[in-house]
Structures are given as structure tokens and as C-alpha cells.
mmCIF file of C-alpha atoms and ligand atoms in Angstrom:
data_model
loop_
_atom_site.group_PDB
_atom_site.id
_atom_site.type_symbol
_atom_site.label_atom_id
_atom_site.label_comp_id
_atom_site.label_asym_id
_atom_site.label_seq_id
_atom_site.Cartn_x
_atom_site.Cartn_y
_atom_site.Cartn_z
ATOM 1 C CA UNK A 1 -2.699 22.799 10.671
ATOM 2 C CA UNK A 2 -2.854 23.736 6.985
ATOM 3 C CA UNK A 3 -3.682 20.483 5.603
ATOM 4 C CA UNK A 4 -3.769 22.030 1.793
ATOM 5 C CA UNK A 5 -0.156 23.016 2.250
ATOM 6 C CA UNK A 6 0.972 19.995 3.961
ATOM 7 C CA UNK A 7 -0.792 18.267 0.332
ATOM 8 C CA UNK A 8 0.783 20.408 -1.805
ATOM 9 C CA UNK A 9 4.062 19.509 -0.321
ATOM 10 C CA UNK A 10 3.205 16.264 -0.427
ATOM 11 C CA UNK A 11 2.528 15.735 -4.337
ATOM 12 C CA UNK A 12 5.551 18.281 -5.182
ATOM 13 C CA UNK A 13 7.702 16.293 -3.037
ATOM 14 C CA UNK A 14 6.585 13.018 -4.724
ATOM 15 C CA UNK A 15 7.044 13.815 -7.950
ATOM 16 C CA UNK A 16 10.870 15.054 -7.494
ATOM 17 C CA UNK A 17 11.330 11.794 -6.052
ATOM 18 C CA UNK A 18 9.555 9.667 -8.779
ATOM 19 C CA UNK A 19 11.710 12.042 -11.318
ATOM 20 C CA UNK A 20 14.938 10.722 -8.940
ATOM 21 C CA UNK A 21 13.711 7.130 -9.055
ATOM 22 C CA UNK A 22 13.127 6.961 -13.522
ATOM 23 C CA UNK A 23 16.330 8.690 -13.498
ATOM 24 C CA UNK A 24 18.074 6.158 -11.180
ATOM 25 C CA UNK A 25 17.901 3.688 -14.252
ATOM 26 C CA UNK A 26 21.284 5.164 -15.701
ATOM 27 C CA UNK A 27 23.270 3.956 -13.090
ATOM 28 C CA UNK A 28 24.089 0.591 -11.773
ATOM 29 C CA UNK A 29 21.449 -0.660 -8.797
ATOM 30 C CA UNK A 30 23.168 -1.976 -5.635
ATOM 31 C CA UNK A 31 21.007 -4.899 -4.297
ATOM 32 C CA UNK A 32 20.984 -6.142 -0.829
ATOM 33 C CA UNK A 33 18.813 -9.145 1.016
ATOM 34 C CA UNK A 34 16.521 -8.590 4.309
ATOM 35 C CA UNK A 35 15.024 -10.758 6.364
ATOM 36 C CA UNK A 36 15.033 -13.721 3.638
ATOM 37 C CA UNK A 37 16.767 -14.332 0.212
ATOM 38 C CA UNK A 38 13.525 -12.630 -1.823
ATOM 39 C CA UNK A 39 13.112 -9.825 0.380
ATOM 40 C CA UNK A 40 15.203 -7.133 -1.098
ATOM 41 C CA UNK A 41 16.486 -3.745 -0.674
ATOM 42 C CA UNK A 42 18.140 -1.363 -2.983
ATOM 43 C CA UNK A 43 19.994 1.839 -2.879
ATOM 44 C CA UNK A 44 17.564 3.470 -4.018
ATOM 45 C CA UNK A 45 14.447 2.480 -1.729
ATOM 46 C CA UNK A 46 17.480 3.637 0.797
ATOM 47 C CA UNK A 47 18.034 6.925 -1.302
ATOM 48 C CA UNK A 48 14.380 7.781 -2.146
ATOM 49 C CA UNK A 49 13.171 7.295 2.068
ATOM 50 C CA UNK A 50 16.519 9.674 2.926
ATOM 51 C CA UNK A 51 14.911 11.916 0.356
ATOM 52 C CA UNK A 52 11.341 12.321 1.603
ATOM 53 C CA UNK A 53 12.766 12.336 5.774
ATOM 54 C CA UNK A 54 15.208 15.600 4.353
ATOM 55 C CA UNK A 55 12.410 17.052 2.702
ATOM 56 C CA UNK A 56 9.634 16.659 5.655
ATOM 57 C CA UNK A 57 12.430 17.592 8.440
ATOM 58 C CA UNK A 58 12.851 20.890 6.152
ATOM 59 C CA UNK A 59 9.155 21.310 6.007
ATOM 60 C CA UNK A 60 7.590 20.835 9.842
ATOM 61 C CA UNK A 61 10.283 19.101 12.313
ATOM 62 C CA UNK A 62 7.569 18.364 14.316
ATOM 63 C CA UNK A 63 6.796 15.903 12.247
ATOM 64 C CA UNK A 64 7.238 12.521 12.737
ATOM 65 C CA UNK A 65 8.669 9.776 10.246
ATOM 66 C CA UNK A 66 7.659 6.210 9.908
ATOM 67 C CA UNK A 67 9.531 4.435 6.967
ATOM 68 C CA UNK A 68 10.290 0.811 5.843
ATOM 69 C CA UNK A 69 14.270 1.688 5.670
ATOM 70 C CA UNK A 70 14.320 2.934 9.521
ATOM 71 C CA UNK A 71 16.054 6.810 8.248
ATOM 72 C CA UNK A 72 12.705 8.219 9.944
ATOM 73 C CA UNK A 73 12.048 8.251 13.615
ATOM 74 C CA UNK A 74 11.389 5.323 16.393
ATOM 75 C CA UNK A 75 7.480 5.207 16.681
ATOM 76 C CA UNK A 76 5.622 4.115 19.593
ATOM 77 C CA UNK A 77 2.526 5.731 19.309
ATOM 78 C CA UNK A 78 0.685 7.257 16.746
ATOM 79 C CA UNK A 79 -0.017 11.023 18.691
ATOM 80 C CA UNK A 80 0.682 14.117 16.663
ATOM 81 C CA UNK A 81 1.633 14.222 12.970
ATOM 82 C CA UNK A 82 2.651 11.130 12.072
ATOM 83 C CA UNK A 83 4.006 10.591 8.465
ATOM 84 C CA UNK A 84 4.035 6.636 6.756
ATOM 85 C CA UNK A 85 6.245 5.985 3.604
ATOM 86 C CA UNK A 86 7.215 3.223 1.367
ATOM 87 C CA UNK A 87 9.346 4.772 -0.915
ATOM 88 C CA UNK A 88 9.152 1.807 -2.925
ATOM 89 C CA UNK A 89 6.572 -0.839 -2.478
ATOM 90 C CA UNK A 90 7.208 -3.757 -4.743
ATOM 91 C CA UNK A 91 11.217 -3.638 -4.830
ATOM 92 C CA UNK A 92 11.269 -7.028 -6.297
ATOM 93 C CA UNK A 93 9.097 -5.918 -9.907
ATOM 94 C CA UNK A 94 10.661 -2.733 -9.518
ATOM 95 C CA UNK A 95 14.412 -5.254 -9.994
ATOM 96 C CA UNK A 96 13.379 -7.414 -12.216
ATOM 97 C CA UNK A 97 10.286 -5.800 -14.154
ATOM 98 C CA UNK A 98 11.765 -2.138 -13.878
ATOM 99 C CA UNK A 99 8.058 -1.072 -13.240
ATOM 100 C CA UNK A 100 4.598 -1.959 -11.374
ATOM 101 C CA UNK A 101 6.003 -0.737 -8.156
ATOM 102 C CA UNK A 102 4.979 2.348 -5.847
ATOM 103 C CA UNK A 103 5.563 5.271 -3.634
ATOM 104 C CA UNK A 104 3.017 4.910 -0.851
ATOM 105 C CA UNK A 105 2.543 7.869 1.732
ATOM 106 C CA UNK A 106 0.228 8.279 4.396
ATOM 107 C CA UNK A 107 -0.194 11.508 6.566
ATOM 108 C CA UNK A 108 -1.781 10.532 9.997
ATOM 109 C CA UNK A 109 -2.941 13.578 12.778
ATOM 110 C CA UNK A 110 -3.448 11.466 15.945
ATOM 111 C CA UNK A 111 -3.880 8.206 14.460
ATOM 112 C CA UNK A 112 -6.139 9.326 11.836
ATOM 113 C CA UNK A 113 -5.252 9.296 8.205
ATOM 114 C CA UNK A 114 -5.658 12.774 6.822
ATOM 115 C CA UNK A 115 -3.838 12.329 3.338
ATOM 116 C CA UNK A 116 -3.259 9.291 1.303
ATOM 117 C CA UNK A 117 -1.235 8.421 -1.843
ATOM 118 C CA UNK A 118 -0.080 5.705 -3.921
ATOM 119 C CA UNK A 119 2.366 7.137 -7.000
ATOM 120 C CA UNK A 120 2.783 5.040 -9.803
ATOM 121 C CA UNK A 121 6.259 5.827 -10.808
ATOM 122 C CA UNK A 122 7.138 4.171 -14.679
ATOM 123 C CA UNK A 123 3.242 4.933 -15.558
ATOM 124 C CA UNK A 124 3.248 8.729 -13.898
ATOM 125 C CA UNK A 125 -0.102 8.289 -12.336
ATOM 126 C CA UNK A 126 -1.164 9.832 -8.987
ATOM 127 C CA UNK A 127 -3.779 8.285 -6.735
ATOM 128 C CA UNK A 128 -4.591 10.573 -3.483
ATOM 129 C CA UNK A 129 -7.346 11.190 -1.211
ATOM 130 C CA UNK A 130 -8.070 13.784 1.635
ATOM 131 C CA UNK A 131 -9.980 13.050 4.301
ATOM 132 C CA UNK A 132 -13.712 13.751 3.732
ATOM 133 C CA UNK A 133 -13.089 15.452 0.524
ATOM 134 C CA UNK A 134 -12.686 12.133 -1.682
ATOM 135 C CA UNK A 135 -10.165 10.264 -3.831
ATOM 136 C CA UNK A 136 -8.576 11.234 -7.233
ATOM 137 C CA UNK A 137 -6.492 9.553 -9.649
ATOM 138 C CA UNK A 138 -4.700 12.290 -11.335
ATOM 139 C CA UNK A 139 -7.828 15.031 -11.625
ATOM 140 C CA UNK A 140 -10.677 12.486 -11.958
ATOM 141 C CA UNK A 141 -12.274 12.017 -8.479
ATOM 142 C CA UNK A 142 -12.855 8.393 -7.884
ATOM 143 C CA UNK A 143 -16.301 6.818 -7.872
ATOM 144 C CA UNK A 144 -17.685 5.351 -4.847
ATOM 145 C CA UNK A 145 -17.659 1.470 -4.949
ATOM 146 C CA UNK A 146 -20.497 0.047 -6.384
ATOM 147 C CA UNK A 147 -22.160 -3.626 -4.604
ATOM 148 C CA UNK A 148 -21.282 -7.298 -6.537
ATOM 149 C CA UNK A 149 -21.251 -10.524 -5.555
ATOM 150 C CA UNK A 150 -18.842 -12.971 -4.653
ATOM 151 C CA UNK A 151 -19.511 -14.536 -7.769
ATOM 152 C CA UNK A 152 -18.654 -11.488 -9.543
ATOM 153 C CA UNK A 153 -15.591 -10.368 -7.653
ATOM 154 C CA UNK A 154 -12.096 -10.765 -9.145
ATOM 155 C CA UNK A 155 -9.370 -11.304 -5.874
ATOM 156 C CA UNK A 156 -6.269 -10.263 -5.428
ATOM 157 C CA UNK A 157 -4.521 -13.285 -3.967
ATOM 158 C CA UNK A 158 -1.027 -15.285 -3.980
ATOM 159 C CA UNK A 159 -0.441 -18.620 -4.281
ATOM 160 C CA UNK A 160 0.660 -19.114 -0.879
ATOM 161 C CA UNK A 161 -3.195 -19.399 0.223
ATOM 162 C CA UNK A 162 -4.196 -22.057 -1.617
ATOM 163 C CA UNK A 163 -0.884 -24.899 -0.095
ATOM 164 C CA UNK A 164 -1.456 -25.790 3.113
ATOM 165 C CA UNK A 165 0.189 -22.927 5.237
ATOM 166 C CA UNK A 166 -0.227 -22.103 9.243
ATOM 167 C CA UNK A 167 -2.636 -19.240 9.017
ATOM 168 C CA UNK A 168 -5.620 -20.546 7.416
ATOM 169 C CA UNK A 169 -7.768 -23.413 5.865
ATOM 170 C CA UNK A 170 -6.331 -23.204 2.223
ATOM 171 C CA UNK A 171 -9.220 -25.643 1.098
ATOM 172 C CA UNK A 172 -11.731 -22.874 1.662
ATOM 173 C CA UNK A 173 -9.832 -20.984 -0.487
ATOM 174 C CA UNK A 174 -9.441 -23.256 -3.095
ATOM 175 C CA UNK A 175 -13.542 -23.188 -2.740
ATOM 176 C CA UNK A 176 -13.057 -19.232 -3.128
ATOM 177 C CA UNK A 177 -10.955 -19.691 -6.097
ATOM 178 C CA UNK A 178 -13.610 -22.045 -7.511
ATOM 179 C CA UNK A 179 -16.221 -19.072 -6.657
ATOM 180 C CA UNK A 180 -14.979 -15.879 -7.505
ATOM 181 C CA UNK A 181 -14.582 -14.882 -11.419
ATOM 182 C CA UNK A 182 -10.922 -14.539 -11.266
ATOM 183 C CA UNK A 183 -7.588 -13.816 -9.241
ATOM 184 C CA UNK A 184 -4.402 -11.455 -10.228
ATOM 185 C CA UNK A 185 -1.171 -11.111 -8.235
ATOM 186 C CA UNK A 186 0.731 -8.201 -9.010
ATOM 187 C CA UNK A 187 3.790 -7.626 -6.470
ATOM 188 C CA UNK A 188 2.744 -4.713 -4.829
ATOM 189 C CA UNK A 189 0.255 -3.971 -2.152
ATOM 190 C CA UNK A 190 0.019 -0.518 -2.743
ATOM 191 C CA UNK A 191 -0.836 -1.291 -6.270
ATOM 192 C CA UNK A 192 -3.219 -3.807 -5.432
ATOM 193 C CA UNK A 193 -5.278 -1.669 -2.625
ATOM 194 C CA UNK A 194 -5.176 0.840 -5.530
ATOM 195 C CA UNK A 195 -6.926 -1.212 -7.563
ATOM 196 C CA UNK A 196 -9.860 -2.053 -5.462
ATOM 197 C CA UNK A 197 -9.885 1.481 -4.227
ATOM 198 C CA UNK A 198 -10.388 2.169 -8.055
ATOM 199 C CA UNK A 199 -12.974 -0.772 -9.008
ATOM 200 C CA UNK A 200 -10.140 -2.909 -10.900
ATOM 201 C CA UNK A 201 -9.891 -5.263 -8.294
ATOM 202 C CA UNK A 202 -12.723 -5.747 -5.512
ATOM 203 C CA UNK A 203 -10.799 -7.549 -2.885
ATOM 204 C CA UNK A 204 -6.878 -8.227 -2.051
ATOM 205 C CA UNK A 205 -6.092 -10.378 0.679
ATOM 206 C CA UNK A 206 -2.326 -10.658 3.029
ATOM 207 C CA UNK A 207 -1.074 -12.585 5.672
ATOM 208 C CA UNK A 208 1.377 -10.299 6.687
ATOM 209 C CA UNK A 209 1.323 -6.567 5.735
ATOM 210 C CA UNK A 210 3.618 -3.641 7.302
ATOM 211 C CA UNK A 211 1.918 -0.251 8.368
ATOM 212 C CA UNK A 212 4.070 1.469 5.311
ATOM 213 C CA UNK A 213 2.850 -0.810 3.234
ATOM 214 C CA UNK A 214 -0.887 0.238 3.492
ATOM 215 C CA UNK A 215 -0.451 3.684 5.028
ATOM 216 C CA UNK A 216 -1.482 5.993 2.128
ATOM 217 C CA UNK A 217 -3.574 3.581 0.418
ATOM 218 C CA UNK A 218 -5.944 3.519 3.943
ATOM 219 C CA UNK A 219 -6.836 7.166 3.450
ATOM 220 C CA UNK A 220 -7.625 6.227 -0.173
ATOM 221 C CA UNK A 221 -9.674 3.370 0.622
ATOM 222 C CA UNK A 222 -12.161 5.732 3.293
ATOM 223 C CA UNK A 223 -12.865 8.070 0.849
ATOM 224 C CA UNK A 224 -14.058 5.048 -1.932
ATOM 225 C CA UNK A 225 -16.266 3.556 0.713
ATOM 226 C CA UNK A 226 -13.570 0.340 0.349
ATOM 227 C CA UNK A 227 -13.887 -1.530 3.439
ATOM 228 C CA UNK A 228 -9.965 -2.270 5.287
ATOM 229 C CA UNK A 229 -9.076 -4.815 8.142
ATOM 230 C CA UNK A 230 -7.128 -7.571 9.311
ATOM 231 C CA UNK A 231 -8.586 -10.930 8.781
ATOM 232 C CA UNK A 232 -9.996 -11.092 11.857
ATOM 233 C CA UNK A 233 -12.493 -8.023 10.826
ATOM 234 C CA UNK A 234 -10.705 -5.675 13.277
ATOM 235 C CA UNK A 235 -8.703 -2.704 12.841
ATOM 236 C CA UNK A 236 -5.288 -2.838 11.020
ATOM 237 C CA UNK A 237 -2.501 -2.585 13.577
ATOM 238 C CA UNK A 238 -0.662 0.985 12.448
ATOM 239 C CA UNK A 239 2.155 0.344 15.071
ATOM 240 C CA UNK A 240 3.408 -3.321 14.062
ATOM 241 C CA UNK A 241 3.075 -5.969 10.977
ATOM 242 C CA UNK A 242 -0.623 -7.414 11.260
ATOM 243 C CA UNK A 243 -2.656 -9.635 8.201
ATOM 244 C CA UNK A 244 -4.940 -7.838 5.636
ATOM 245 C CA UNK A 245 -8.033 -7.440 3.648
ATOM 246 C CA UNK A 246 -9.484 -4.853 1.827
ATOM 247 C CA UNK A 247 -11.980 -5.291 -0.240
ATOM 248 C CA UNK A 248 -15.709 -3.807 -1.966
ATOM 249 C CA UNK A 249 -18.121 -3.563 1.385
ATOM 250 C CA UNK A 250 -20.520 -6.144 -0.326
ATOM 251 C CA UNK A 251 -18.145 -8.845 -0.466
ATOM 252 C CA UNK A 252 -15.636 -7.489 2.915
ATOM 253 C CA UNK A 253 -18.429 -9.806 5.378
ATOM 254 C CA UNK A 254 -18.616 -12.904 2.994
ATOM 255 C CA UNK A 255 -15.048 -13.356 2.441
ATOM 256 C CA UNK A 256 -14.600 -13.196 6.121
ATOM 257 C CA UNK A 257 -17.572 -15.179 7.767
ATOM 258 C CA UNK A 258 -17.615 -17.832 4.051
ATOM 259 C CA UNK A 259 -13.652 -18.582 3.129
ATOM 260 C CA UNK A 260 -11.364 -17.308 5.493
ATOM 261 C CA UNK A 261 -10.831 -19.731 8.083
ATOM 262 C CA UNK A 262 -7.923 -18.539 10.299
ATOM 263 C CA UNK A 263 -6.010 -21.435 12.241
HETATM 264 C C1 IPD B 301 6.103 -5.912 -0.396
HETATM 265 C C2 IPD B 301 5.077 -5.870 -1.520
HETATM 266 C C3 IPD B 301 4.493 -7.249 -1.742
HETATM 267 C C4 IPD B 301 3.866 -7.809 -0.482
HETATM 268 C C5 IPD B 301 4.920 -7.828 0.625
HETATM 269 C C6 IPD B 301 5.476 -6.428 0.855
HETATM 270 P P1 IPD B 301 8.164 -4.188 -0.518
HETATM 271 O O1 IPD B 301 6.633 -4.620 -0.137
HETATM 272 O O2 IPD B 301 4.037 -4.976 -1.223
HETATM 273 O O3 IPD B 301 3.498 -7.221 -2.730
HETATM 274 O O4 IPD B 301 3.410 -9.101 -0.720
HETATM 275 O O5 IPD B 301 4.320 -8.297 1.803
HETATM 276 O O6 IPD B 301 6.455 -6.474 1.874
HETATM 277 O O7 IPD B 301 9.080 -5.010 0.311
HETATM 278 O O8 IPD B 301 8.344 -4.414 -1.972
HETATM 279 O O9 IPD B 301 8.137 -2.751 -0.115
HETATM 280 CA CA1 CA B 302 6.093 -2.505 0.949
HETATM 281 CA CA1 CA B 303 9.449 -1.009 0.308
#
């Protein structure tokens, strides 16, 4: 496989859709619920997946589709080429806010992430990686992470860790809290595994993530040294919903082993 064209494709094929998705502002937005009253869907996350299935169908049909709106294929196992798309991760800022959400693609060969991005679509800015040949946001490659302690670290984290809640010990992470020097929450996971693949954040921390979700921004991750798992320090499930943390290696061990405290 020509994994330069299958890139190039990529990025062109990105930035028609983040031209479709600024543009979709003109017209009225058609808003649905999903599984709960905050977990929306709009006509356009619908539009924008329909886009990039057309688009990949016209380039390889060999290729299979994974996507949070179900227009790609049924996947069972992660053999062959395997694409992973969000075509909007954050669909609640990108309501309300009208920005701070992302287009998140991941290109997997047999399970293993070959091409990674995370497209910032109201700020135009590009982050993408290719496997063993490093991560770039826009033409600046990306540094690798540099060590910090805990005491240094600022965490990506919602509220919903710190009230009691079934998954884990929210007094330890009140004692986390206490620790680190600071949180943020920012609505989108692809934005926020940006950021710590990019040294603004240096940890970010879910109980439930979906593989589209974190698809791309795994590729990116590899290439900044950024360590990825779910909270039990295993491998992220690619084929179902599993929990999350990525974070700066120096910090991925104490956050586990010191605050996290699964039930
Ligand atoms: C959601 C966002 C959000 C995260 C949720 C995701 P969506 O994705 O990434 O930050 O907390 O778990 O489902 O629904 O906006 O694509
Ligand atoms: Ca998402
Ligand atoms: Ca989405």
C-alpha cells in the first residue's frame, strides 16, 4: 500500500469537509437526541460521515469504514484497512459554542494505526502523524514530550470524577485535584488528546470513550511518545466503548498506581 497517497487523500478529503462543515452555518441545523437528552446528533455529523464513507468507497473499496453515525461498515475485527472517523467530536460545543469541536480520523492496517488526525475546523488547524515518521501540527513537527511531575501537570478532567460515581474512588481524585497545578474541560476528546499530544495538557482522563473518538488522535499520541490506555493500564479496546487515559509517560504510572482507584 501507498501510504503517502492514502495521506494525501486523507488531508484533501478533510479539508473539503471542514470547508462543508463552516459553510453549514448558513442554513438551519436539525438537532436530534441519542442515547440520553445531552447526547446529540446533527445533520451535519450525519452529512459530514456520508461525506468521508463516499469519498473512501471512491478511493479503495476495500476499505473498511468505522464511524460514530453507523453510514460505514459493521466491524468485527480490525484485519485489513480499517478506517475510524468522528466527523464531529464535540457536537454539543460545536451547537451551542459554534466551535472547539473536531474531525478525528484514524487509518488502521491490521489493527495498527498508520495515520492519525485531529482537524480543528472554526480555527483551520491540522494535527496528523504517520507512523514512525512523527507528528505535525500544520508544518511544525511536534516535539517529543518532555518529563514533569504530578505536581506540575495540568489534567484534563470533568466534574463527574470528583461526586461519588460507580467507577472510581472520587476522594482520590479530589486528592489529585488538590495535587496537580490545574484542570480544564473542554468538550471534546479529540481536542483534549490533542492537547497533551502537543504539551498543552499532560494528562486527560474518561470513563467511557468510543474507538472514533480516539482513533486518529492514537496515531498522534505514538509518534509524541504520549503514553494511551484504559484505566486499568491495558490496551484501549478498538472494537467496543472502553475508559481512558492518556497522558505525559512521567505522570501515565502515578496517576494510575496514586489516584485512580477503580471500583
Ligand atoms: C463526545 C466528546 C466528549 C466526550 C464524550 C464523547 P461526540 O463525542 O468527545 O468530550 O466526553 O464521551 O462522546 O458525541 O461529541 O462526538
Ligand atoms: Ca466523539
Ligand atoms: Ca461525534
Amino acid at each position: 500500500m501507498n501510504l503517502k497517497s492514502v495521506h494525501d487523500f486523507a488531508i484533501k478529503t478533510i479539508m473539503e469537509a471542514g470547508i462543508r462543515i463552516r459553510d453549514s452555518f448558513q442554513e438551519e441545523l436539525l438537532i436530534e437526541t441519542k442515547s440520553n437528552v445531552n447526547d446529540f446528533v446533527t445533520n451535519i455529523d450525519r452529512e459530514t460521515e456520508s461525506f468521508f464513507v463516499k469519498k473512501i468507497r471512491e478511493f479503495d473499496p476495500a476499505h473498511k469504514i468505522l464511524g460514530e453515525e453507523g453510514m460505514g461498515d459493521r466491524i468485527i475485527t480490525l484485519d485489513g484497512p480499517l478506517w475510524i472517523i468522528d466527523p464531529i467530536d464535540g457536537t454539543m460545543n460545536f451547537i451551542k459554542q459554534h466551535r472547539h469541536f473536531m474531525i478525528t480520523i484514524g487509518f488502521f492496517v491490521d489493527g495498527v494505526g498508520q495515520l492519525g488526525y485531529i482537524y480543528d475546523v472554526m480555527r483551520d488547524e491540522l494535527l496528523y502523524a504517520i507512523r514512525g515518521e512523527g507528528a505535525y501540527l500544520g508544518k511544525v513537527p511536534l516535539k517529543k514530550l518532555e518529563p514533569l511531575s504530578i505536581e506540575e501537570a495540568i489534567i484534563g478532567i470533568n466534574s463527574s470524577w470528583i461526586i461519588p460515581n460507580q467507577k472510581v474512588n472520587h476522594e482520590k481524585m479530589v486528592d489529585l485535584i488538590r495535587t496537580v497545578r490545574g484542570t480544564r474541560s473542554y468538550g471534546s476528546a479529540a481536542m483534549e488528546i490533542a492537547f497533551v499530544s502537543s504539551g498543552k495538557l499532560d494528562a486527560y482522563l474518561s470513563m467511557r470513550l468510543s474507538p472514533w473518538d480516539i482513533g486518529g488522535g492514537l496515531i498522534i499520541a505514538k509518534e509524541v511518545g504520549a503514553e494511551i490506555t484504559n484505566l486499568q493500564g491495558k490496551p484501549f479496546n478498538l472494537l467496543g466503548e472502553d475508559t481512558f487515559i492518556i497522558a505525559n509517560p512521567s505522570i501515565h504510572k502515578v496517576l494510575l498506581d496514586q489516584y485512580i482507584e477503580l471500583r
